[in-house]
Amino acid sequence: MCAMLLGIAVHAQELRSVSISGLEITYPAGEKAIVSRVAEAVPGMLGFLREKGLPVKTPVHVFLDDDLDLPDVQVNMIPHRGIHIPLRAPGVFEEGYLQEDPWTYFLFKGLCLQGVYSVRGGLPGSLHAVFGEVSSPNLVNPPWLLEGISSLLYRQYSPEAREDPFEETLLKVPVPADISKMSNHPDAWPGYFGYRIYGKPFIAWLHGRYGWDALLRFLASQGSSLLPVEIELKARDVFGTGWVTLWDEFMEEAGLLKGTNGMEPVSGFVPGPFITWNHAGVDPGIKRVRHRGRYGYYGENSTLWLSEYDREGIVHVIGYPSTGSSVALDMDHLWDPGPGNVAVTRVGSRPHLMVFEKGAGVLETQLRGGRLIPAPGQVMALSGPVMDTHGRVAVSANSGGNWDIWVYDGSWLRITDGPSIEADPWWVGDTLVFSSNTDGSFQLYTSAMVPLTRCEKGAFLPRSGKYMCLTGHGWSFDDYGVDVYAAPVGQRQRALMKDRSELPSTPYSPWDSICPNFMAPDLYVGLSDVQVGLATWGHDVTGDYGVSAGARWSFAHDYLALRAGVILDELSLQLTRYPFVSDPVVGPKTEESRLEYRLTWAPELPDWLSLSVDVLDYGPLEDLGEDDVEVSGVLGVSEEYESLYFRAAFESCSAGRTSLFGGFRWIVGSDVYAVVDGEAGRTWGGYTFGHGSYRVGGDVGEGYFTSRPSRLFPVRGFGANLLEADKAVTTGLEVFWPLANIQRGHGTLPLFLHRLWLGTFVDAGLCADSMGMDDTLAGAGFEVVTSFEVAWGNLSSFRMGVAWPVRQPGYLDEEGPLLVVQIGRPL
């Protein structure tokens, strides 16, 4: 497959590459100044990590990712050893916000994790020799351990790195007595990133007591383990005691207070109406885990506007109306919305203020226009802009790791210029107030540096007379006032010369990173079959080019299923060999061996469109049957919004039939919410069973490498593949009722329960040539759903319930109850 790709010319003018010491660094062409600094640091970083016993295996593909906003490095071992560094510089109080060069810092962190993940031995080491990088037990480590080791080594590599005063402030209040709450737990104090706040000093303390060799021995033990989720016994072997005891001893020696009961994590708030938010949700409002930003405002149409990162690490501005579901502003890379419809965006790595106008929209709020204001030349990040009634915008800006307050009123005015951190600006008439640690602890000040607060631990986020005060019992929301009003005074910004860095580079080619470095065992277990096999896949650093291959043996049919695929930017080709078996109650059984070819064009714009050509070559699976070849053309559309997803496909087949089918999923509500979904399809021009037909049943897992949209529709409460016809429609309504906010784990066991819900559902459907009401089938039931985190940082869910058939055609005789079980996403 890779050889096939090498014969195709690719030219990506917008990306460049540079190779140094086994690292292939890919970057947008306009960002050579950043990459020059990054490349210069590579040899020293690799040498330092080698001396620490964490040599980095090369090649490593480093991508300065223009699409990535999430403020942290992303490290992968498969399909190639890769490091993705966000092109966006971190905002205030985000990971790396105090670094003079955050991109170099993220590179060190990525290389450090590459070194940690490569530590392996014993049977995992032997498996690595066979299956490649898929065998990396140190990937399964608690984030507080990985964050602590990275931070420890970075401070040794770069002793001048600044300590984070915000994290130090949070250590002055009680900390969790349970070590399990140090991981990614959005509803547990102090919030989603507790592992950073506590993991750094904890591992530094551990290093001071036992030394680096002991930490390295633990990584070696973990890297040789067949049960990487078990870390307690390994700690006892290396340190003489377990992690729970070590955490207790650390808290005692560090003088930290225990117990966070009743302490609620808060990322941001607005005072009128009073609303808070964190990674767990909005209060009052929607309770869904999202990576939410610090800043927001309550605007027109009774809507709370704030920023969130999506699954791809792209930041968006999201609106939460007082009633109904959330809506997104239709623009990527936009964050920190503030009063006056002002937010921050970027062009490449350079931040800009954006003053925008919102238009109407049912599923998305449209941008009707906007004005971009480039940041001053030396500024690499902007955070928390707010506009006053005169159109002046105050914002916190980062120059070389130092955060100060700036004002834009037609030109840039620098208000503060000191080594302290100034953030969270707010206008009180003509007076500017903000949070600063100029005197040691964070308090509120005016632009004349007149103190306004004496909060116990620290004062943050002034908002319309209210601010967040950190106390020994968590966050409180207190009042502040301004006695002396004065307009801000500062120094006008002068133009700076552009960076003239020179960097020898070559045009980017995807072929160096596209071939996979692993082969993974593959397993499928369903109601009607068990399949085992091997699979692999690969893509280049951009994700625009890829290859895949796999094989599975079906024990139910004694059949070898195969697949192979290639992606070439907007084009993809998929080859699939699989068995197809359907045994409906009404109609003949279909048993076929199928070989399917699919060529697809999915343009970048519009991204909701796809066109494909399918060739299906089929014959009997075992006994005698029909052999034929069908050619189909498929036009597909799909789109996803904050609360709605839909898809549809129109298919025209050489057999003389046409089909139209699709579905939707809509989520509405907040604490109590409902999920409404539906699927429908119809075929014209005749059909045969298994060709052009639709199936309705309770088992929606098929388990093969099928590439066309599924024609199997679910109705819970019934068996699998009950009905088959040329027309089908199903719909479902499930209401989720909150039962308990668990937020508990157990010591070092890597399983942490979040929330418990009761889901009550009703499904209904029709699948018949006549589609009369007598053919209706309906099922109902309930399930208990819990969201959880397993193996540190992997969010999932578990569902278990029962369903009954409540209505069915006379020719069916289904009985209940049926058990409904699902772990994670549907198969």
PDB file of N, CA and C in Angstrom, residues 84-113:
ATOM      1  N   HIS A  84       2.459  16.558  18.603  1.00  0.00           N
ATOM      2  CA  HIS A  84       1.715  17.690  18.054  1.00  0.00           C
ATOM      3  C   HIS A  84       1.790  18.849  19.042  1.00  0.00           C
ATOM      4  N   ILE A  85       2.305  19.962  18.575  1.00  0.00           N
ATOM      5  CA  ILE A  85       2.442  21.167  19.396  1.00  0.00           C
ATOM      6  C   ILE A  85       1.434  22.202  18.892  1.00  0.00           C
ATOM      7  N   PRO A  86       0.597  22.756  19.770  1.00  0.00           N
ATOM      8  CA  PRO A  86      -0.380  23.744  19.295  1.00  0.00           C
ATOM      9  C   PRO A  86       0.319  25.003  18.802  1.00  0.00           C
ATOM     10  N   LEU A  87      -0.128  25.504  17.669  1.00  0.00           N
ATOM     11  CA  LEU A  87       0.415  26.764  17.166  1.00  0.00           C
ATOM     12  C   LEU A  87      -0.054  27.936  18.025  1.00  0.00           C
ATOM     13  N   ARG A  88      -1.233  27.811  18.587  1.00  0.00           N
ATOM     14  CA  ARG A  88      -1.755  28.846  19.497  1.00  0.00           C
ATOM     15  C   ARG A  88      -0.981  28.831  20.808  1.00  0.00           C
ATOM     16  N   ALA A  89      -0.471  29.983  21.223  1.00  0.00           N
ATOM     17  CA  ALA A  89       0.190  30.091  22.522  1.00  0.00           C
ATOM     18  C   ALA A  89      -0.858  30.002  23.627  1.00  0.00           C
ATOM     19  N   PRO A  90      -0.514  29.435  24.787  1.00  0.00           N
ATOM     20  CA  PRO A  90      -1.510  29.254  25.845  1.00  0.00           C
ATOM     21  C   PRO A  90      -1.986  30.578  26.428  1.00  0.00           C
ATOM     22  N   GLY A  91      -3.249  30.578  26.866  1.00  0.00           N
ATOM     23  CA  GLY A  91      -3.814  31.736  27.532  1.00  0.00           C
ATOM     24  C   GLY A  91      -3.388  31.790  28.986  1.00  0.00           C
ATOM     25  N   VAL A  92      -3.756  32.860  29.670  1.00  0.00           N
ATOM     26  CA  VAL A  92      -3.340  33.050  31.050  1.00  0.00           C
ATOM     27  C   VAL A  92      -3.887  31.921  31.924  1.00  0.00           C
ATOM     28  N   PHE A  93      -3.051  31.429  32.831  1.00  0.00           N
ATOM     29  CA  PHE A  93      -3.343  30.330  33.765  1.00  0.00           C
ATOM     30  C   PHE A  93      -3.538  28.985  33.054  1.00  0.00           C
ATOM     31  N   GLU A  94      -3.253  28.900  31.756  1.00  0.00           N
ATOM     32  CA  GLU A  94      -3.275  27.625  31.065  1.00  0.00           C
ATOM     33  C   GLU A  94      -1.881  27.005  31.085  1.00  0.00           C
ATOM     34  N   GLU A  95      -1.797  25.731  30.734  1.00  0.00           N
ATOM     35  CA  GLU A  95      -0.534  25.008  30.758  1.00  0.00           C
ATOM     36  C   GLU A  95       0.504  25.715  29.886  1.00  0.00           C
ATOM     37  N   GLY A  96       1.671  26.028  30.491  1.00  0.00           N
ATOM     38  CA  GLY A  96       2.765  26.662  29.773  1.00  0.00           C
ATOM     39  C   GLY A  96       2.654  28.164  29.630  1.00  0.00           C
ATOM     40  N   TYR A  97       1.723  28.803  30.357  1.00  0.00           N
ATOM     41  CA  TYR A  97       1.470  30.230  30.114  1.00  0.00           C
ATOM     42  C   TYR A  97       2.601  31.131  30.602  1.00  0.00           C
ATOM     43  N   LEU A  98       3.490  30.635  31.474  1.00  0.00           N
ATOM     44  CA  LEU A  98       4.592  31.455  31.982  1.00  0.00           C
ATOM     45  C   LEU A  98       5.898  31.220  31.239  1.00  0.00           C
ATOM     46  N   GLN A  99       5.894  30.340  30.257  1.00  0.00           N
ATOM     47  CA  GLN A  99       7.134  30.036  29.530  1.00  0.00           C
ATOM     48  C   GLN A  99       7.481  31.147  28.547  1.00  0.00           C
ATOM     49  N   GLU A 100       8.757  31.488  28.518  1.00  0.00           N
ATOM     50  CA  GLU A 100       9.218  32.506  27.566  1.00  0.00           C
ATOM     51  C   GLU A 100       8.980  32.050  26.136  1.00  0.00           C
ATOM     52  N   ASP A 101       9.127  30.751  25.907  1.00  0.00           N
ATOM     53  CA  ASP A 101       8.854  30.153  24.601  1.00  0.00           C
ATOM     54  C   ASP A 101       8.031  28.887  24.842  1.00  0.00           C
ATOM     55  N   PRO A 102       6.705  28.981  24.833  1.00  0.00           N
ATOM     56  CA  PRO A 102       5.887  27.801  25.149  1.00  0.00           C
ATOM     57  C   PRO A 102       6.047  26.671  24.148  1.00  0.00           C
ATOM     58  N   TRP A 103       6.384  26.956  22.898  1.00  0.00           N
ATOM     59  CA  TRP A 103       6.523  25.906  21.895  1.00  0.00           C
ATOM     60  C   TRP A 103       7.737  25.022  22.193  1.00  0.00           C
ATOM     61  N   THR A 104       8.833  25.626  22.634  1.00  0.00           N
ATOM     62  CA  THR A 104       9.994  24.845  23.036  1.00  0.00           C
ATOM     63  C   THR A 104       9.693  24.037  24.295  1.00  0.00           C
ATOM     64  N   TYR A 105       8.948  24.627  25.220  1.00  0.00           N
ATOM     65  CA  TYR A 105       8.535  23.912  26.428  1.00  0.00           C
ATOM     66  C   TYR A 105       7.684  22.698  26.080  1.00  0.00           C
ATOM     67  N   PHE A 106       6.728  22.869  25.171  1.00  0.00           N
ATOM     68  CA  PHE A 106       5.884  21.742  24.780  1.00  0.00           C
ATOM     69  C   PHE A 106       6.699  20.656  24.075  1.00  0.00           C
ATOM     70  N   LEU A 107       7.723  21.064  23.303  1.00  0.00           N
ATOM     71  CA  LEU A 107       8.573  20.066  22.667  1.00  0.00           C
ATOM     72  C   LEU A 107       9.301  19.228  23.715  1.00  0.00           C
ATOM     73  N   PHE A 108       9.851  19.883  24.736  1.00  0.00           N
ATOM     74  CA  PHE A 108      10.543  19.123  25.782  1.00  0.00           C
ATOM     75  C   PHE A 108       9.578  18.159  26.460  1.00  0.00           C
ATOM     76  N   LYS A 109       8.396  18.628  26.773  1.00  0.00           N
ATOM     77  CA  LYS A 109       7.406  17.766  27.431  1.00  0.00           C
ATOM     78  C   LYS A 109       7.063  16.577  26.535  1.00  0.00           C
ATOM     79  N   GLY A 110       6.910  16.821  25.238  1.00  0.00           N
ATOM     80  CA  GLY A 110       6.601  15.746  24.314  1.00  0.00           C
ATOM     81  C   GLY A 110       7.732  14.735  24.208  1.00  0.00           C
ATOM     82  N   LEU A 111       8.980  15.222  24.131  1.00  0.00           N
ATOM     83  CA  LEU A 111      10.122  14.309  24.055  1.00  0.00           C
ATOM     84  C   LEU A 111      10.277  13.519  25.350  1.00  0.00           C
ATOM     85  N   CYS A 112      10.008  14.163  26.478  1.00  0.00           N
ATOM     86  CA  CYS A 112      10.077  13.473  27.762  1.00  0.00           C
ATOM     87  C   CYS A 112       9.073  12.324  27.798  1.00  0.00           C
ATOM     88  N   LEU A 113       7.839  12.575  27.356  1.00  0.00           N
ATOM     89  CA  LEU A 113       6.828  11.520  27.344  1.00  0.00           C
ATOM     90  C   LEU A 113       7.175  10.430  26.339  1.00  0.00           C
TER      91      LEU A 113
END
